[in-house]
PDB file of C-alpha atoms in Angstrom:
ATOM      1  CA  MET A 202      19.579  22.800 -19.231  1.00  0.00           C
ATOM      2  CA  LYS A 203      16.310  24.263 -17.946  1.00  0.00           C
ATOM      3  CA  GLU A 204      15.661  27.665 -16.437  1.00  0.00           C
ATOM      4  CA  ILE A 205      12.720  28.681 -14.211  1.00  0.00           C
ATOM      5  CA  THR A 206      11.975  32.169 -12.898  1.00  0.00           C
ATOM      6  CA  PHE A 207       9.522  32.594 -10.012  1.00  0.00           C
ATOM      7  CA  GLU A 208       7.665  35.903  -9.970  1.00  0.00           C
ATOM      8  CA  ASN A 209       7.498  36.347  -6.193  1.00  0.00           C
ATOM      9  CA  ILE A 210      10.970  36.657  -4.660  1.00  0.00           C
ATOM     10  CA  ALA A 211       9.804  36.158  -1.044  1.00  0.00           C
ATOM     11  CA  MET A 212       7.935  32.945  -1.934  1.00  0.00           C
ATOM     12  CA  ALA A 213      10.855  31.748  -4.033  1.00  0.00           C
ATOM     13  CA  ARG A 214      13.163  32.162  -1.046  1.00  0.00           C
ATOM     14  CA  GLU A 215      10.750  30.195   1.120  1.00  0.00           C
ATOM     15  CA  LEU A 216      10.745  27.429  -1.488  1.00  0.00           C
ATOM     16  CA  PHE A 217      14.544  27.430  -1.701  1.00  0.00           C
ATOM     17  CA  GLY A 218      14.851  27.098   2.083  1.00  0.00           C
ATOM     18  CA  TYR A 219      17.355  28.497   4.551  1.00  0.00           C
ATOM     19  CA  HIS A 220      20.748  28.727   2.810  1.00  0.00           C
ATOM     20  CA  ASN A 221      19.095  26.936  -0.167  1.00  0.00           C
ATOM     21  CA  TYR A 222      18.696  23.774   1.915  1.00  0.00           C
ATOM     22  CA  ASN A 223      15.515  22.722   0.084  1.00  0.00           C
ATOM     23  CA  LEU A 224      17.217  23.147  -3.289  1.00  0.00           C
ATOM     24  CA  ALA A 225      20.029  20.896  -2.111  1.00  0.00           C
ATOM     25  CA  LYS A 226      17.488  18.249  -1.070  1.00  0.00           C
ATOM     26  CA  ILE A 227      15.677  18.543  -4.422  1.00  0.00           C
ATOM     27  CA  SER A 228      19.008  18.170  -6.257  1.00  0.00           C
ATOM     28  CA  GLU A 229      19.778  15.062  -4.197  1.00  0.00           C
ATOM     29  CA  ALA A 230      16.309  13.580  -4.781  1.00  0.00           C
ATOM     30  CA  THR A 231      16.240  14.119  -8.551  1.00  0.00           C
ATOM     31  CA  GLY A 232      19.911  13.692  -9.476  1.00  0.00           C
ATOM     32  CA  VAL A 233      20.413  17.090 -11.134  1.00  0.00           C
ATOM     33  CA  LYS A 234      22.615  20.102 -10.448  1.00  0.00           C
ATOM     34  CA  ILE A 235      20.666  23.184  -9.336  1.00  0.00           C
ATOM     35  CA  ASP A 236      21.965  26.759  -9.275  1.00  0.00           C
ATOM     36  CA  ASN A 237      20.009  29.859  -8.417  1.00  0.00           C
ATOM     37  CA  ARG A 238      20.446  33.502  -9.266  1.00  0.00           C
ATOM     38  CA  GLY A 239      17.986  35.518  -7.213  1.00  0.00           C
ATOM     39  CA  ASN A 240      14.575  34.042  -7.975  1.00  0.00           C
ATOM     40  CA  THR A 241      15.780  32.177 -11.082  1.00  0.00           C
ATOM     41  CA  ILE A 242      16.659  28.477 -11.030  1.00  0.00           C
ATOM     42  CA  ILE A 243      19.017  26.768 -13.483  1.00  0.00           C
ATOM     43  CA  ILE A 244      18.733  22.963 -13.763  1.00  0.00           C
ATOM     44  CA  ASN A 245      21.389  20.734 -15.346  1.00  0.00           C
ATOM     45  CA  GLY A 246      21.075  16.978 -15.752  1.00  0.00           C
ATOM     46  CA  ASN A 247      19.696  14.394 -18.133  1.00  0.00           C
ATOM     47  CA  THR A 248      16.464  15.325 -19.891  1.00  0.00           C
ATOM     48  CA  GLU A 249      14.215  13.060 -17.822  1.00  0.00           C
ATOM     49  CA  ASN A 250      15.557  14.334 -14.497  1.00  0.00           C
ATOM     50  CA  GLU A 251      15.430  17.958 -15.654  1.00  0.00           C
ATOM     51  CA  LEU A 252      11.737  17.554 -16.512  1.00  0.00           C
ATOM     52  CA  LEU A 253      11.040  15.876 -13.150  1.00  0.00           C
ATOM     53  CA  THR A 254      12.814  18.675 -11.273  1.00  0.00           C
ATOM     54  CA  GLU A 255      11.022  21.389 -13.231  1.00  0.00           C
ATOM     55  CA  LYS A 256       7.636  19.826 -12.517  1.00  0.00           C
ATOM     56  CA  MET A 257       8.522  19.339  -8.865  1.00  0.00           C
ATOM     57  CA  LEU A 258       9.737  22.922  -8.359  1.00  0.00           C
ATOM     58  CA  ASN A 259       6.668  24.409 -10.031  1.00  0.00           C
ATOM     59  CA  GLN A 260       4.302  22.284  -7.942  1.00  0.00           C
ATOM     60  CA  LEU A 261       6.172  22.989  -4.697  1.00  0.00           C
ATOM     61  CA  TYR A 262       6.065  26.694  -5.511  1.00  0.00           C
ATOM     62  CA  GLY A 263       2.293  26.360  -5.924  1.00  0.00           C
ATOM     63  CA  LEU A 264       2.126  24.812  -2.451  1.00  0.00           C
ATOM     64  CA  VAL A 265       4.113  27.722  -0.989  1.00  0.00           C
ATOM     65  CA  LYS A 266       1.673  30.143  -2.644  1.00  0.00           C
ATOM     66  CA  ALA A 267      -1.123  28.220  -0.866  1.00  0.00           C
ATOM     67  CA  ASN A 268       0.618  28.941   2.499  1.00  0.00           C
ATOM     68  CA  PHE A 269       2.023  25.425   2.820  1.00  0.00           C
ATOM     69  CA  SER A 270       5.378  25.263   4.626  1.00  0.00           C
ATOM     70  CA  ILE A 271       7.797  22.924   2.854  1.00  0.00           C
ATOM     71  CA  HIS A 272       9.526  20.447   5.183  1.00  0.00           C
ATOM     72  CA  PRO A 273      12.590  18.485   3.985  1.00  0.00           C
ATOM     73  CA  SER A 274      10.655  15.215   4.287  1.00  0.00           C
ATOM     74  CA  ASP A 275       8.007  16.671   1.947  1.00  0.00           C
ATOM     75  CA  ILE A 276      10.657  16.960  -0.765  1.00  0.00           C
ATOM     76  CA  GLU A 277      11.423  13.242  -0.595  1.00  0.00           C
ATOM     77  CA  THR A 278       7.700  12.488  -0.711  1.00  0.00           C
ATOM     78  CA  ALA A 279       7.161  14.835  -3.667  1.00  0.00           C
ATOM     79  CA  ALA A 280      10.040  13.327  -5.639  1.00  0.00           C
ATOM     80  CA  LEU A 281       8.834   9.783  -5.013  1.00  0.00           C
ATOM     81  CA  ALA A 282       5.237  10.668  -5.908  1.00  0.00           C
ATOM     82  CA  LEU A 283       6.226  12.295  -9.212  1.00  0.00           C
ATOM     83  CA  LYS A 284       8.649   9.480 -10.081  1.00  0.00           C
ATOM     84  CA  ASN A 285       5.862   6.939  -9.580  1.00  0.00           C
ATOM     85  CA  ASP A 286       3.245   9.030 -11.399  1.00  0.00           C
ATOM     86  CA  SER A 287       4.339  11.988 -13.511  1.00  0.00           C
ATOM     87  CA  SER A 288       0.745  13.264 -13.663  1.00  0.00           C
ATOM     88  CA  CYS A 289       0.499  13.388  -9.854  1.00  0.00           C
ATOM     89  CA  LYS A 290      -0.762  16.681  -8.392  1.00  0.00           C
ATOM     90  CA  LEU A 291       1.117  17.345  -5.153  1.00  0.00           C
ATOM     91  CA  LYS A 292      -1.559  19.748  -3.913  1.00  0.00           C
ATOM     92  CA  ASN A 293      -4.059  16.873  -3.861  1.00  0.00           C
ATOM     93  CA  ILE A 294      -1.819  15.142  -1.336  1.00  0.00           C
ATOM     94  CA  PHE A 295      -0.361  17.905   0.809  1.00  0.00           C
ATOM     95  CA  LEU A 296      -3.390  20.232   0.911  1.00  0.00           C
ATOM     96  CA  ASP A 297      -5.966  17.581   1.818  1.00  0.00           C
ATOM     97  CA  THR A 298      -6.281  18.722   5.432  1.00  0.00           C
ATOM     98  CA  ILE A 299      -8.004  16.061   7.522  1.00  0.00           C
ATOM     99  CA  LEU A 300      -7.927  17.906  10.835  1.00  0.00           C
ATOM    100  CA  THR A 301      -6.565  21.071  12.407  1.00  0.00           C
ATOM    101  CA  THR A 302      -5.410  20.165  15.909  1.00  0.00           C
ATOM    102  CA  SER A 303      -5.831  22.130  19.131  1.00  0.00           C
ATOM    103  CA  ARG A 304      -2.301  23.440  18.497  1.00  0.00           C
ATOM    104  CA  LYS A 305      -3.341  24.759  15.048  1.00  0.00           C
ATOM    105  CA  LYS A 306      -1.364  22.040  13.273  1.00  0.00           C
ATOM    106  CA  ASN A 307      -2.822  20.789   9.987  1.00  0.00           C
ATOM    107  CA  ILE A 308      -2.819  17.024   9.544  1.00  0.00           C
ATOM    108  CA  ALA A 309      -2.737  15.871   5.908  1.00  0.00           C
ATOM    109  CA  PRO A 310      -1.433  12.887   3.925  1.00  0.00           C
ATOM    110  CA  LYS A 311       2.314  12.796   3.280  1.00  0.00           C
ATOM    111  CA  SER A 312       2.439  10.172   0.526  1.00  0.00           C
ATOM    112  CA  ILE A 313       0.319   8.683  -2.241  1.00  0.00           C
ATOM    113  CA  ASN A 314      -0.520   5.617  -0.142  1.00  0.00           C
ATOM    114  CA  GLN A 315      -1.528   7.839   2.776  1.00  0.00           C
ATOM    115  CA  LYS A 316      -3.793   9.782   0.399  1.00  0.00           C
ATOM    116  CA  LEU A 317      -5.338   6.504  -0.814  1.00  0.00           C
ATOM    117  CA  TYR A 318      -5.811   5.452   2.820  1.00  0.00           C
ATOM    118  CA  VAL A 319      -7.639   8.665   3.699  1.00  0.00           C
ATOM    119  CA  GLU A 320      -9.864   8.403   0.624  1.00  0.00           C
ATOM    120  CA  ALA A 321     -10.590   4.752   1.414  1.00  0.00           C
ATOM    121  CA  ALA A 322     -11.680   5.649   4.953  1.00  0.00           C
ATOM    122  CA  ARG A 323     -13.971   8.356   3.594  1.00  0.00           C
ATOM    123  CA  ASN A 324     -15.647   6.024   1.109  1.00  0.00           C
ATOM    124  CA  ASN A 325     -15.749   2.655   2.891  1.00  0.00           C
ATOM    125  CA  ASP A 326     -17.174   1.439   6.183  1.00  0.00           C
ATOM    126  CA  ILE A 327     -14.215  -0.835   6.949  1.00  0.00           C
ATOM    127  CA  VAL A 328     -10.607  -0.117   5.976  1.00  0.00           C
ATOM    128  CA  PHE A 329      -7.457  -2.126   6.682  1.00  0.00           C
ATOM    129  CA  GLY A 330      -4.136  -0.261   6.744  1.00  0.00           C
ATOM    130  CA  ILE A 331      -1.238  -2.715   6.605  1.00  0.00           C
ATOM    131  CA  GLY A 332       2.426  -1.742   6.623  1.00  0.00           C
ATOM    132  CA  PRO A 333       5.531  -0.986   8.679  1.00  0.00           C
ATOM    133  CA  ALA A 334       5.809   1.255  11.705  1.00  0.00           C
ATOM    134  CA  GLY A 335       5.936   4.987  11.116  1.00  0.00           C
ATOM    135  CA  THR A 336       3.737   5.060   8.011  1.00  0.00           C
ATOM    136  CA  GLY A 337       0.969   7.057   9.715  1.00  0.00           C
ATOM    137  CA  LYS A 338      -1.622   4.273   9.835  1.00  0.00           C
ATOM    138  CA  THR A 339      -2.852   4.891  13.383  1.00  0.00           C
ATOM    139  CA  TYR A 340      -2.168   8.632  13.430  1.00  0.00           C
ATOM    140  CA  LEU A 341      -4.192   9.356  10.284  1.00  0.00           C
ATOM    141  CA  ALA A 342      -6.992   7.051  11.450  1.00  0.00           C
ATOM    142  CA  MET A 343      -7.114   8.992  14.719  1.00  0.00           C
ATOM    143  CA  ALA A 344      -7.262  12.295  12.829  1.00  0.00           C
ATOM    144  CA  MET A 345     -10.136  11.008  10.679  1.00  0.00           C
ATOM    145  CA  ALA A 346     -11.980   9.820  13.778  1.00  0.00           C
ATOM    146  CA  VAL A 347     -11.648  13.191  15.539  1.00  0.00           C
ATOM    147  CA  ALA A 348     -12.669  15.025  12.350  1.00  0.00           C
ATOM    148  CA  SER A 349     -15.779  12.821  12.023  1.00  0.00           C
ATOM    149  CA  LEU A 350     -16.684  13.521  15.642  1.00  0.00           C
ATOM    150  CA  ASN A 351     -16.234  17.273  15.157  1.00  0.00           C
ATOM    151  CA  LYS A 352     -18.522  17.175  12.103  1.00  0.00           C
ATOM    152  CA  GLY A 353     -21.222  15.290  14.017  1.00  0.00           C
ATOM    153  CA  GLU A 354     -20.971  12.268  11.699  1.00  0.00           C
ATOM    154  CA  ILE A 355     -20.532   9.935  14.687  1.00  0.00           C
ATOM    155  CA  ASN A 356     -21.282  10.091  18.408  1.00  0.00           C
ATOM    156  CA  LYS A 357     -18.317   8.173  19.745  1.00  0.00           C
ATOM    157  CA  ILE A 358     -14.697   7.232  19.095  1.00  0.00           C
ATOM    158  CA  ILE A 359     -13.572   3.779  20.204  1.00  0.00           C
ATOM    159  CA  LEU A 360      -9.850   3.012  20.259  1.00  0.00           C
ATOM    160  CA  THR A 361      -8.738  -0.513  20.935  1.00  0.00           C
ATOM    161  CA  ARG A 362      -5.773  -2.840  20.587  1.00  0.00           C
ATOM    162  CA  PRO A 363      -4.979  -6.350  21.789  1.00  0.00           C
ATOM    163  CA  ALA A 364      -3.126  -6.482  25.103  1.00  0.00           C
ATOM    164  CA  VAL A 365      -1.008  -9.395  26.280  1.00  0.00           C
ATOM    165  CA  GLU A 366      -2.669 -12.748  26.854  1.00  0.00           C
ATOM    166  CA  ALA A 367      -5.001 -12.564  29.873  1.00  0.00           C
ATOM    167  CA  GLY A 368      -3.884 -13.437  33.384  1.00  0.00           C
ATOM    168  CA  GLU A 369      -0.214 -13.898  34.175  1.00  0.00           C
ATOM    169  CA  ALA A 370       1.518 -11.144  32.216  1.00  0.00           C
ATOM    170  CA  LEU A 371      -0.935  -8.468  33.311  1.00  0.00           C
ATOM    171  CA  GLY A 372      -0.928  -9.807  36.853  1.00  0.00           C
ATOM    172  CA  PHE A 373       2.760  -9.104  37.304  1.00  0.00           C
ATOM    173  CA  LEU A 374       2.225  -5.387  36.669  1.00  0.00           C
ATOM    174  CA  PRO A 375       1.492  -3.195  39.733  1.00  0.00           C
ATOM    175  CA  GLY A 376      -1.839  -1.453  40.364  1.00  0.00           C
ATOM    176  CA  ASP A 377      -5.469  -2.103  39.519  1.00  0.00           C
ATOM    177  CA  LEU A 378      -6.795  -3.318  36.143  1.00  0.00           C
ATOM    178  CA  SER A 379      -6.651   0.182  34.659  1.00  0.00           C
ATOM    179  CA  ASP A 380      -3.006   0.566  35.691  1.00  0.00           C
ATOM    180  CA  LYS A 381      -2.197  -2.839  34.213  1.00  0.00           C
ATOM    181  CA  ILE A 382      -3.702  -2.255  30.764  1.00  0.00           C
ATOM    182  CA  ASN A 383      -2.794   1.423  30.248  1.00  0.00           C
ATOM    183  CA  PRO A 384       0.815   0.711  29.158  1.00  0.00           C
ATOM    184  CA  TYR A 385      -0.546  -1.279  26.191  1.00  0.00           C
ATOM    185  CA  LEU A 386      -2.860   1.579  25.217  1.00  0.00           C
ATOM    186  CA  ARG A 387      -0.312   4.392  25.695  1.00  0.00           C
ATOM    187  CA  PRO A 388       0.366   4.898  21.937  1.00  0.00           C
ATOM    188  CA  LEU A 389      -3.345   5.586  21.393  1.00  0.00           C
ATOM    189  CA  TYR A 390      -3.354   8.189  24.163  1.00  0.00           C
ATOM    190  CA  ASP A 391      -0.247   9.802  22.665  1.00  0.00           C
ATOM    191  CA  ALA A 392      -1.861  10.180  19.236  1.00  0.00           C
ATOM    192  CA  LEU A 393      -5.090  11.481  20.771  1.00  0.00           C
ATOM    193  CA  HIS A 394      -3.294  14.090  22.899  1.00  0.00           C
ATOM    194  CA  ASP A 395      -1.493  15.371  19.808  1.00  0.00           C
ATOM    195  CA  MET A 396      -4.885  16.321  18.351  1.00  0.00           C
ATOM    196  CA  ILE A 397      -7.009  17.215  21.380  1.00  0.00           C
ATOM    197  CA  SER A 398      -5.710  18.903  24.516  1.00  0.00           C
ATOM    198  CA  VAL A 399      -5.092  16.590  27.468  1.00  0.00           C
ATOM    199  CA  ASP A 400      -7.797  18.285  29.564  1.00  0.00           C
ATOM    200  CA  ARG A 401     -10.390  18.131  26.779  1.00  0.00           C
ATOM    201  CA  SER A 402      -9.582  14.523  25.890  1.00  0.00           C
ATOM    202  CA  LYS A 403      -9.822  13.512  29.572  1.00  0.00           C
ATOM    203  CA  GLU A 404     -13.210  15.198  29.760  1.00  0.00           C
ATOM    204  CA  MET A 405     -14.391  13.361  26.635  1.00  0.00           C
ATOM    205  CA  ILE A 406     -13.136  10.043  28.009  1.00  0.00           C
ATOM    206  CA  ASP A 407     -14.949  10.684  31.314  1.00  0.00           C
ATOM    207  CA  GLN A 408     -18.128  11.448  29.356  1.00  0.00           C
ATOM    208  CA  GLY A 409     -17.806   8.262  27.310  1.00  0.00           C
ATOM    209  CA  ILE A 410     -17.428  10.166  24.026  1.00  0.00           C
ATOM    210  CA  ILE A 411     -13.990   8.622  23.601  1.00  0.00           C
ATOM    211  CA  GLU A 412     -13.347   5.091  24.799  1.00  0.00           C
ATOM    212  CA  ILE A 413      -9.896   3.509  24.942  1.00  0.00           C
ATOM    213  CA  ALA A 414      -9.941  -0.151  25.910  1.00  0.00           C
ATOM    214  CA  PRO A 415      -8.307  -3.537  25.244  1.00  0.00           C
ATOM    215  CA  LEU A 416      -9.845  -5.592  22.465  1.00  0.00           C
ATOM    216  CA  ALA A 417     -11.237  -8.144  24.937  1.00  0.00           C
ATOM    217  CA  PHE A 418     -13.603  -5.434  26.231  1.00  0.00           C
ATOM    218  CA  MET A 419     -15.372  -5.359  22.829  1.00  0.00           C
ATOM    219  CA  ARG A 420     -16.800  -8.868  23.181  1.00  0.00           C
ATOM    220  CA  GLY A 421     -20.601  -9.067  23.270  1.00  0.00           C
ATOM    221  CA  ARG A 422     -21.139  -5.427  22.255  1.00  0.00           C
ATOM    222  CA  THR A 423     -22.712  -3.783  19.196  1.00  0.00           C
ATOM    223  CA  LEU A 424     -20.920  -0.561  18.289  1.00  0.00           C
ATOM    224  CA  ASN A 425     -23.324   1.907  16.654  1.00  0.00           C
ATOM    225  CA  ASN A 426     -22.701   5.512  15.498  1.00  0.00           C
ATOM    226  CA  SER A 427     -18.992   5.129  16.193  1.00  0.00           C
ATOM    227  CA  PHE A 428     -15.590   5.483  14.576  1.00  0.00           C
ATOM    228  CA  ILE A 429     -13.648   2.432  15.741  1.00  0.00           C
ATOM    229  CA  ILE A 430      -9.882   1.985  15.422  1.00  0.00           C
ATOM    230  CA  LEU A 431      -8.290  -1.403  16.017  1.00  0.00           C
ATOM    231  CA  ASP A 432      -4.538  -0.873  16.349  1.00  0.00           C
ATOM    232  CA  GLU A 433      -1.757  -3.517  16.322  1.00  0.00           C
ATOM    233  CA  ALA A 434      -4.193  -5.883  14.626  1.00  0.00           C
ATOM    234  CA  GLN A 435      -1.390  -8.263  13.631  1.00  0.00           C
ATOM    235  CA  ASN A 436      -1.536  -9.474  17.238  1.00  0.00           C
ATOM    236  CA  THR A 437      -5.184 -10.493  17.081  1.00  0.00           C
ATOM    237  CA  THR A 438      -6.018 -14.151  16.767  1.00  0.00           C
ATOM    238  CA  SER A 439      -8.384 -15.335  14.059  1.00  0.00           C
ATOM    239  CA  GLU A 440     -11.170 -15.543  16.644  1.00  0.00           C
ATOM    240  CA  GLN A 441     -10.493 -12.024  17.977  1.00  0.00           C
ATOM    241  CA  MET A 442     -10.529 -10.474  14.500  1.00  0.00           C
ATOM    242  CA  LYS A 443     -13.834 -12.156  13.643  1.00  0.00           C
ATOM    243  CA  MET A 444     -15.238 -11.024  16.997  1.00  0.00           C
ATOM    244  CA  PHE A 445     -14.160  -7.435  16.374  1.00  0.00           C
ATOM    245  CA  LEU A 446     -15.473  -7.201  12.804  1.00  0.00           C
ATOM    246  CA  THR A 447     -18.864  -8.547  13.856  1.00  0.00           C
ATOM    247  CA  ARG A 448     -19.212  -5.871  16.583  1.00  0.00           C
ATOM    248  CA  ILE A 449     -19.591  -3.079  14.005  1.00  0.00           C
ATOM    249  CA  GLY A 450     -23.117  -1.694  14.036  1.00  0.00           C
ATOM    250  CA  TYR A 451     -25.216   0.885  12.195  1.00  0.00           C
ATOM    251  CA  SER A 452     -23.671   4.213  11.118  1.00  0.00           C
ATOM    252  CA  SER A 453     -20.233   3.068  12.233  1.00  0.00           C
ATOM    253  CA  ARG A 454     -16.885   2.974  10.494  1.00  0.00           C
ATOM    254  CA  ALA A 455     -13.828   0.956  11.408  1.00  0.00           C
ATOM    255  CA  VAL A 456     -10.146   1.263  10.578  1.00  0.00           C
ATOM    256  CA  ILE A 457      -7.918  -1.714  11.337  1.00  0.00           C
ATOM    257  CA  THR A 458      -4.158  -1.139  11.356  1.00  0.00           C
ATOM    258  CA  GLY A 459      -1.210  -3.466  11.711  1.00  0.00           C
ATOM    259  CA  ASP A 460       2.258  -4.555  10.647  1.00  0.00           C
ATOM    260  CA  ILE A 461       2.369  -8.213   9.634  1.00  0.00           C
ATOM    261  CA  THR A 462       6.171  -8.255  10.001  1.00  0.00           C
ATOM    262  CA  GLN A 463       5.886  -7.655  13.760  1.00  0.00           C
ATOM    263  CA  ILE A 464       3.626 -10.414  15.064  1.00  0.00           C
ATOM    264  CA  ASP A 465       4.017 -11.178  18.781  1.00  0.00           C
ATOM    265  CA  LEU A 466       1.520 -14.032  19.028  1.00  0.00           C
ATOM    266  CA  PRO A 467       2.640 -17.336  20.569  1.00  0.00           C
ATOM    267  CA  THR A 468       4.036 -19.921  18.167  1.00  0.00           C
ATOM    268  CA  GLY A 469       1.239 -21.760  16.406  1.00  0.00           C
ATOM    269  CA  LYS A 470      -1.298 -18.917  16.710  1.00  0.00           C
ATOM    270  CA  LYS A 471      -2.480 -17.574  13.350  1.00  0.00           C
ATOM    271  CA  SER A 472      -2.649 -13.772  12.987  1.00  0.00           C
ATOM    272  CA  GLY A 473      -6.209 -12.575  12.489  1.00  0.00           C
ATOM    273  CA  LEU A 474      -4.905  -9.723  10.323  1.00  0.00           C
ATOM    274  CA  ILE A 475      -3.164 -12.055   7.895  1.00  0.00           C
ATOM    275  CA  GLU A 476      -6.255 -14.259   7.684  1.00  0.00           C
ATOM    276  CA  ALA A 477      -8.478 -11.223   7.075  1.00  0.00           C
ATOM    277  CA  LYS A 478      -6.118 -10.041   4.315  1.00  0.00           C
ATOM    278  CA  ASN A 479      -6.411 -13.418   2.633  1.00  0.00           C
ATOM    279  CA  ILE A 480     -10.179 -13.915   2.791  1.00  0.00           C
ATOM    280  CA  LEU A 481     -11.878 -10.492   2.880  1.00  0.00           C
ATOM    281  CA  GLN A 482     -10.377  -8.510  -0.001  1.00  0.00           C
ATOM    282  CA  ASN A 483     -13.286  -9.067  -2.418  1.00  0.00           C
ATOM    283  CA  ILE A 484     -16.032  -7.746  -0.121  1.00  0.00           C
ATOM    284  CA  GLU A 485     -17.629  -4.519  -1.347  1.00  0.00           C
ATOM    285  CA  GLY A 486     -17.467  -1.652   1.152  1.00  0.00           C
ATOM    286  CA  LEU A 487     -14.256  -3.014   2.657  1.00  0.00           C
ATOM    287  CA  LYS A 488     -10.855  -1.750   1.482  1.00  0.00           C
ATOM    288  CA  PHE A 489      -7.218  -2.780   2.044  1.00  0.00           C
ATOM    289  CA  ILE A 490      -4.417  -0.219   1.736  1.00  0.00           C
ATOM    290  CA  PHE A 491      -0.803  -1.416   1.854  1.00  0.00           C
ATOM    291  CA  PHE A 492       2.085   0.799   2.975  1.00  0.00           C
ATOM    292  CA  ASP A 493       5.836   0.334   2.535  1.00  0.00           C
ATOM    293  CA  ASN A 494       9.009   1.991   3.779  1.00  0.00           C
ATOM    294  CA  ASN A 495       8.521   4.830   1.260  1.00  0.00           C
ATOM    295  CA  ASP A 496       5.540   5.967   3.351  1.00  0.00           C
ATOM    296  CA  VAL A 497       7.505   6.277   6.612  1.00  0.00           C
ATOM    297  CA  VAL A 498       7.095   9.766   8.083  1.00  0.00           C
ATOM    298  CA  ARG A 499       9.332   9.392  11.122  1.00  0.00           C
ATOM    299  CA  HIS A 500      13.063  10.117  11.225  1.00  0.00           C
ATOM    300  CA  ARG A 501      14.615   9.683   7.742  1.00  0.00           C
ATOM    301  CA  LEU A 502      16.678   6.725   9.005  1.00  0.00           C
ATOM    302  CA  VAL A 503      13.568   4.710   9.935  1.00  0.00           C
ATOM    303  CA  SER A 504      12.747   3.832   6.321  1.00  0.00           C
ATOM    304  CA  LYS A 505      16.371   2.759   5.744  1.00  0.00           C
ATOM    305  CA  ILE A 506      16.254   0.594   8.885  1.00  0.00           C
ATOM    306  CA  ILE A 507      13.018  -1.062   7.724  1.00  0.00           C
ATOM    307  CA  GLU A 508      14.525  -1.694   4.288  1.00  0.00           C
ATOM    308  CA  ALA A 509      17.658  -3.236   5.845  1.00  0.00           C
ATOM    309  CA  TYR A 510      15.586  -5.617   7.980  1.00  0.00           C
ATOM    310  CA  ASN A 511      13.410  -6.552   4.986  1.00  0.00           C
ATOM    311  CA  ASN A 512      16.552  -7.344   2.965  1.00  0.00           C
ATOM    312  CA  LYS A 513      17.897  -9.433   5.858  1.00  0.00           C
ATOM    313  CA  ASP A 514      14.659 -11.439   6.034  1.00  0.00           C
ATOM    314  CA  LEU A 515      14.696 -11.931   2.255  1.00  0.00           C
ATOM    315  CA  ASN A 516      18.323 -13.111   2.314  1.00  0.00           C
ATOM    316  CA  CYS A 517      17.543 -15.553   5.153  1.00  0.00           C
ATOM    317  CA  LYS A 518      14.637 -17.023   3.169  1.00  0.00           C
ATOM    318  CA  ASN A 519      16.835 -17.435   0.087  1.00  0.00           C
ATOM    319  CA  ILE A 520      19.594 -19.129   2.141  1.00  0.00           C
ATOM    320  CA  ASN A 521      17.030 -21.512   3.677  1.00  0.00           C
ATOM    321  CA  LYS A 522      15.747 -22.424   0.196  1.00  0.00           C
ATOM    322  CA  ILE A 523      19.289 -23.150  -0.991  1.00  0.00           C
ATOM    323  CA  SER A 524      20.053 -25.190   2.139  1.00  0.00           C
ATOM    324  CA  SER A 525      16.938 -27.291   1.736  1.00  0.00           C
TER     325      SER A 525
END
C-alpha cells in the first residue's frame, strides 16, 4: 500500500477529476485500487503497479500545477509513456507547446512518438512520419509550419498531397479545376482552419503565403524559404516522391506523412513512401519517425479498430503461409 497527500486541495480535486473520474481512469490504466480521503490518495496493488501509479500521480499533479488541464486521453498516454520508460518526464511531452491557435488552444505532443516527431522536425530538414490514421502526423506538422511562419523562420507554407490519377476521375467531378481538386485537399484546409481563423487563412492563401495544391503542381519548381508538408505520401509513385524531394530548396524544411497500410495506388504501382523508407534512412539530416496505434489521439475506439485490422491482416498472412 502507498499513500500520497497533495498539499493543494483545489489542485488535487482538479487532478482527481469530476466525481473522481480521472482516478478511475488511472486505476484502470495501472491495475491498482485507488481510494481518496480529501486530498490524500491510497494505492493498493502489486509493488510494481503501485510505484507506477505513484510516479504517474505525482507527475500529473505537477502538470496541474503548471496550469495543464488533464484530459482522460492524457491519462492513457501518461500510463503508456511511463510503462515504456520509467524515467520519462511527462512535462517534457505535455508542456512542449508548439503553437497556440487563434482560439487560444495549445497544441503539444500527446505521446512519446509525437514528441520524437516534433524534435525531429526541429532538428532535421526532411522528416518522414509514418503510421496509422489519427496519430497526429499531419496536424502536428501543420502546427510546426504555422509556428515557423509566425517566428519568421520561413516565408511560405506549402501543403500538398497526391490527388487521383489525372484525367478521368477528376473530369467526372463538377466545376472548374479548383472545384475538382479541392475535395482531395479538404483535410489540409480543416487542419489549417483549426489553427488560423478562416478569414485570416483565406487572406494568407490569396497573398500566396500559404499554398495548398496537388502534388503534380510541384513539378519543375524549386521551393525556397518554405515549410512543405506532403500528406498521404503512401499514394505517391516512386517517380512522384523523387520529384517532390528534389524540389526542396534553400532554407526549406519538409515533412512527409503517410500510412503504408492504406495505399490506394493501382495494382503494380510501387508506393514512393515505401521505397523512400527502404533507401533513404541512412542519410544525415533526414529522419524517419514511426507511429503505431498507441499514438492515436482520436476517439478511444480508433486505436482498438486499428489493432483489430492489423491482427486480421497478420492472421491472413499466416493462413496464406500455411496454405502454401
